PDB file of C-alpha atoms in Angstrom:
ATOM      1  CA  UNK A 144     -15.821  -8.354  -1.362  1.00  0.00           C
ATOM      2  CA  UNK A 145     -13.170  -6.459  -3.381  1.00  0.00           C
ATOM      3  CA  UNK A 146      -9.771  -7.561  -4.517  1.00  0.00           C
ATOM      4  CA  UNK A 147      -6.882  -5.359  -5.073  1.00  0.00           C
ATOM      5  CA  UNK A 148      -3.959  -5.492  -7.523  1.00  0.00           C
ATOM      6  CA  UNK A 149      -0.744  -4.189  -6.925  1.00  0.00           C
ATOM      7  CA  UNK A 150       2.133  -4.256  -9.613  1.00  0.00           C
ATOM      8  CA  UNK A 151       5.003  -1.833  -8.071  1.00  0.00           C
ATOM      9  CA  UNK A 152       8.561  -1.635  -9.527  1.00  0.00           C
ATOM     10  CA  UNK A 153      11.896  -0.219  -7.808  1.00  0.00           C
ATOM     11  CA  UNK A 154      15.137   0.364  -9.589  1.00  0.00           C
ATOM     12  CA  UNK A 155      18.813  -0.222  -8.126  1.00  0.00           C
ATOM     13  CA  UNK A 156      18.937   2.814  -6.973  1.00  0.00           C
ATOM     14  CA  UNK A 157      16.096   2.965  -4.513  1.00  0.00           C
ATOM     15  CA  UNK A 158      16.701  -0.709  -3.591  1.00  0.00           C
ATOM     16  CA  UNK A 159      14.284  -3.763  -3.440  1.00  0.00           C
ATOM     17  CA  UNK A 160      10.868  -3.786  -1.091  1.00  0.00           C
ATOM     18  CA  UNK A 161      11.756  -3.871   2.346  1.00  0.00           C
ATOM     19  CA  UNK A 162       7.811  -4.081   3.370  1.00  0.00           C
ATOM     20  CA  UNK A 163       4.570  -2.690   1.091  1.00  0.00           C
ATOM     21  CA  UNK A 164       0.971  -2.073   2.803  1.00  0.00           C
ATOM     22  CA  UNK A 165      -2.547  -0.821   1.881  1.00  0.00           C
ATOM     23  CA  UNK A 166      -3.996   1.800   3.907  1.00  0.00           C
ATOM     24  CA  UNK A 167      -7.623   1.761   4.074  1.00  0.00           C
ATOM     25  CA  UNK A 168      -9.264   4.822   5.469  1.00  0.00           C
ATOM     26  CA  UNK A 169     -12.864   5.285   6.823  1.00  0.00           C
ATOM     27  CA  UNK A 170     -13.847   9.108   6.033  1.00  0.00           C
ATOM     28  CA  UNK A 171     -17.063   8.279   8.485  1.00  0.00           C
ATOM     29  CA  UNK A 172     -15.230   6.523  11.297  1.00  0.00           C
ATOM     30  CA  UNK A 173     -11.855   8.956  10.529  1.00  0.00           C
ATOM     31  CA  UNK A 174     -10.333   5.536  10.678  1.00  0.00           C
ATOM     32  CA  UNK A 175      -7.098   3.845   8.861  1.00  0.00           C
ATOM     33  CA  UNK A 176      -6.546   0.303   8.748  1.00  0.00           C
ATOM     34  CA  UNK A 177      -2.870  -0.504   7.429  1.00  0.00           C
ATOM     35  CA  UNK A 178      -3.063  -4.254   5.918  1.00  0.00           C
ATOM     36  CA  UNK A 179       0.696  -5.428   5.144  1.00  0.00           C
ATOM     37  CA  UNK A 180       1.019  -6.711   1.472  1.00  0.00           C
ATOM     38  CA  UNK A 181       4.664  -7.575   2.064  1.00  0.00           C
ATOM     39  CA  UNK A 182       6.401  -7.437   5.762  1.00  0.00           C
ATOM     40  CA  UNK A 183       9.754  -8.566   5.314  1.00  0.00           C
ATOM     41  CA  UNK A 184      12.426  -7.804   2.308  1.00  0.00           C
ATOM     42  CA  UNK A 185      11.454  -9.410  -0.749  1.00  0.00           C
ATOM     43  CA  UNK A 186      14.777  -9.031  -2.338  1.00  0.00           C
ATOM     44  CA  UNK A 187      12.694  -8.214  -5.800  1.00  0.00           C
ATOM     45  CA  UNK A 188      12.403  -4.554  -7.433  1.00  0.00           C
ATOM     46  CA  UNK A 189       8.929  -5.882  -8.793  1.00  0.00           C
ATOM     47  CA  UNK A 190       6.092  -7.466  -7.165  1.00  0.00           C
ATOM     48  CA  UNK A 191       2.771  -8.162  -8.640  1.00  0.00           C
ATOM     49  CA  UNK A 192       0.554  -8.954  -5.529  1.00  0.00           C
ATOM     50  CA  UNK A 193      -3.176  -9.882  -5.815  1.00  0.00           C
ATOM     51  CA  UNK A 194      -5.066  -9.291  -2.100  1.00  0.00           C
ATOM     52  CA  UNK A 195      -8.412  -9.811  -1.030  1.00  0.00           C
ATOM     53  CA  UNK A 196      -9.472  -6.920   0.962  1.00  0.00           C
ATOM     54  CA  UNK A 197     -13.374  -7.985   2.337  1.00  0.00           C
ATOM     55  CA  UNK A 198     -15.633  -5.313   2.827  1.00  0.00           C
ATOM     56  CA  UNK A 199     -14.644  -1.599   2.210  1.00  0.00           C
ATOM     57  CA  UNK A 200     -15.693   1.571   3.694  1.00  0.00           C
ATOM     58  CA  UNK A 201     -18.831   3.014   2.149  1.00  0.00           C
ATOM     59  CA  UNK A 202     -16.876   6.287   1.936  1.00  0.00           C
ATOM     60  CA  UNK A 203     -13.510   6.028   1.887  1.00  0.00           C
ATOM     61  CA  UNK A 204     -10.214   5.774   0.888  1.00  0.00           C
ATOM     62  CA  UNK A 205      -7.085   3.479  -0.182  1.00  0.00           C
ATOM     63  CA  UNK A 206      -3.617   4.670  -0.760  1.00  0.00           C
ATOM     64  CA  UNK A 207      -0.301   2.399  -0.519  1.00  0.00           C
ATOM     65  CA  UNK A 208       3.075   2.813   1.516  1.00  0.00           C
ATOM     66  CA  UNK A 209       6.432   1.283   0.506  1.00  0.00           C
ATOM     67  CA  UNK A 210      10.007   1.078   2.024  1.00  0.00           C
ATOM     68  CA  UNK A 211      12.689   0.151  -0.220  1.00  0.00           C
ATOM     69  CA  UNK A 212      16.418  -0.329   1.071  1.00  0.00           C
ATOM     70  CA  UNK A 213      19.645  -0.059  -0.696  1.00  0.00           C
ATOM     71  CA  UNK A 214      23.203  -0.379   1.122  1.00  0.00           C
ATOM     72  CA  UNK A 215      21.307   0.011   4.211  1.00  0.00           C
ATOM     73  CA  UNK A 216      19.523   3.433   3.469  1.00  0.00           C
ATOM     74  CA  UNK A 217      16.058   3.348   3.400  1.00  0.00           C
ATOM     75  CA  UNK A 218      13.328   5.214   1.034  1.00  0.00           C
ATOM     76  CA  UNK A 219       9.728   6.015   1.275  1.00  0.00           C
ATOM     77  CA  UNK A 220       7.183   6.032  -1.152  1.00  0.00           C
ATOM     78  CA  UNK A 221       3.374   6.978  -0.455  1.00  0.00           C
ATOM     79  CA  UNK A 222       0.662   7.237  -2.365  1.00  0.00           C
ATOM     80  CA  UNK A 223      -2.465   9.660  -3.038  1.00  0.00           C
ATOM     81  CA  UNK A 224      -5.131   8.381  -1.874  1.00  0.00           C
ATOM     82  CA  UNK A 225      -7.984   6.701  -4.067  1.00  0.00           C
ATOM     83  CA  UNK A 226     -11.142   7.733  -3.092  1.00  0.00           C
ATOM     84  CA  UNK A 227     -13.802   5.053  -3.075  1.00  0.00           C
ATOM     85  CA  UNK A 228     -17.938   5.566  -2.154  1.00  0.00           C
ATOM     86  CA  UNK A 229     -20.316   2.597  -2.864  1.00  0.00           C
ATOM     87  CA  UNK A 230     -24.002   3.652  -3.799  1.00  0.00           C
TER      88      UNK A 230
END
């Protein structure tokens, strides 16, 4: 079992989280699995988020995604990925 920790901070100008996921990818399977953190506009420009995410990939990958919103625009953020192998 592995938990993940998230803190992630917007400013005004980008807007507050709209929706924030976890992409896990299986190098193996050349598989992602999104897994929402948030799904719906949190109205905050800083969320601390603790997730379980059960069993990982033995080779893999994790990388997050995030849509903020201001006045209607939307932004994009995405991560590099994290590169995880178990032994």
């Amino acid at each position: 079992q592995s938990t993940l920790s998230v803190e992630a901070i917007s400013t005004p100008s980008y807007g507050a989280f709209v929706c924030l996921d976890v992409i896990i990818g299986d190098v193996a399977q050349k598989h992602e699995t999104r897994r929402p953190l948030i799904s719906q506009s949190s109205g905050s420009f800083q969320l601390s988020i603790e997730k379980e995410m059960g069993e990982l990939p033995a080779f893999g990958y994790i990388r997050l995604q995030a849509v903020t919103q201001v006045q209607g625009r939307l932004f994009h953020c995405f991560t590099n990925p994290l590169y995880i192998k178990r032994a």
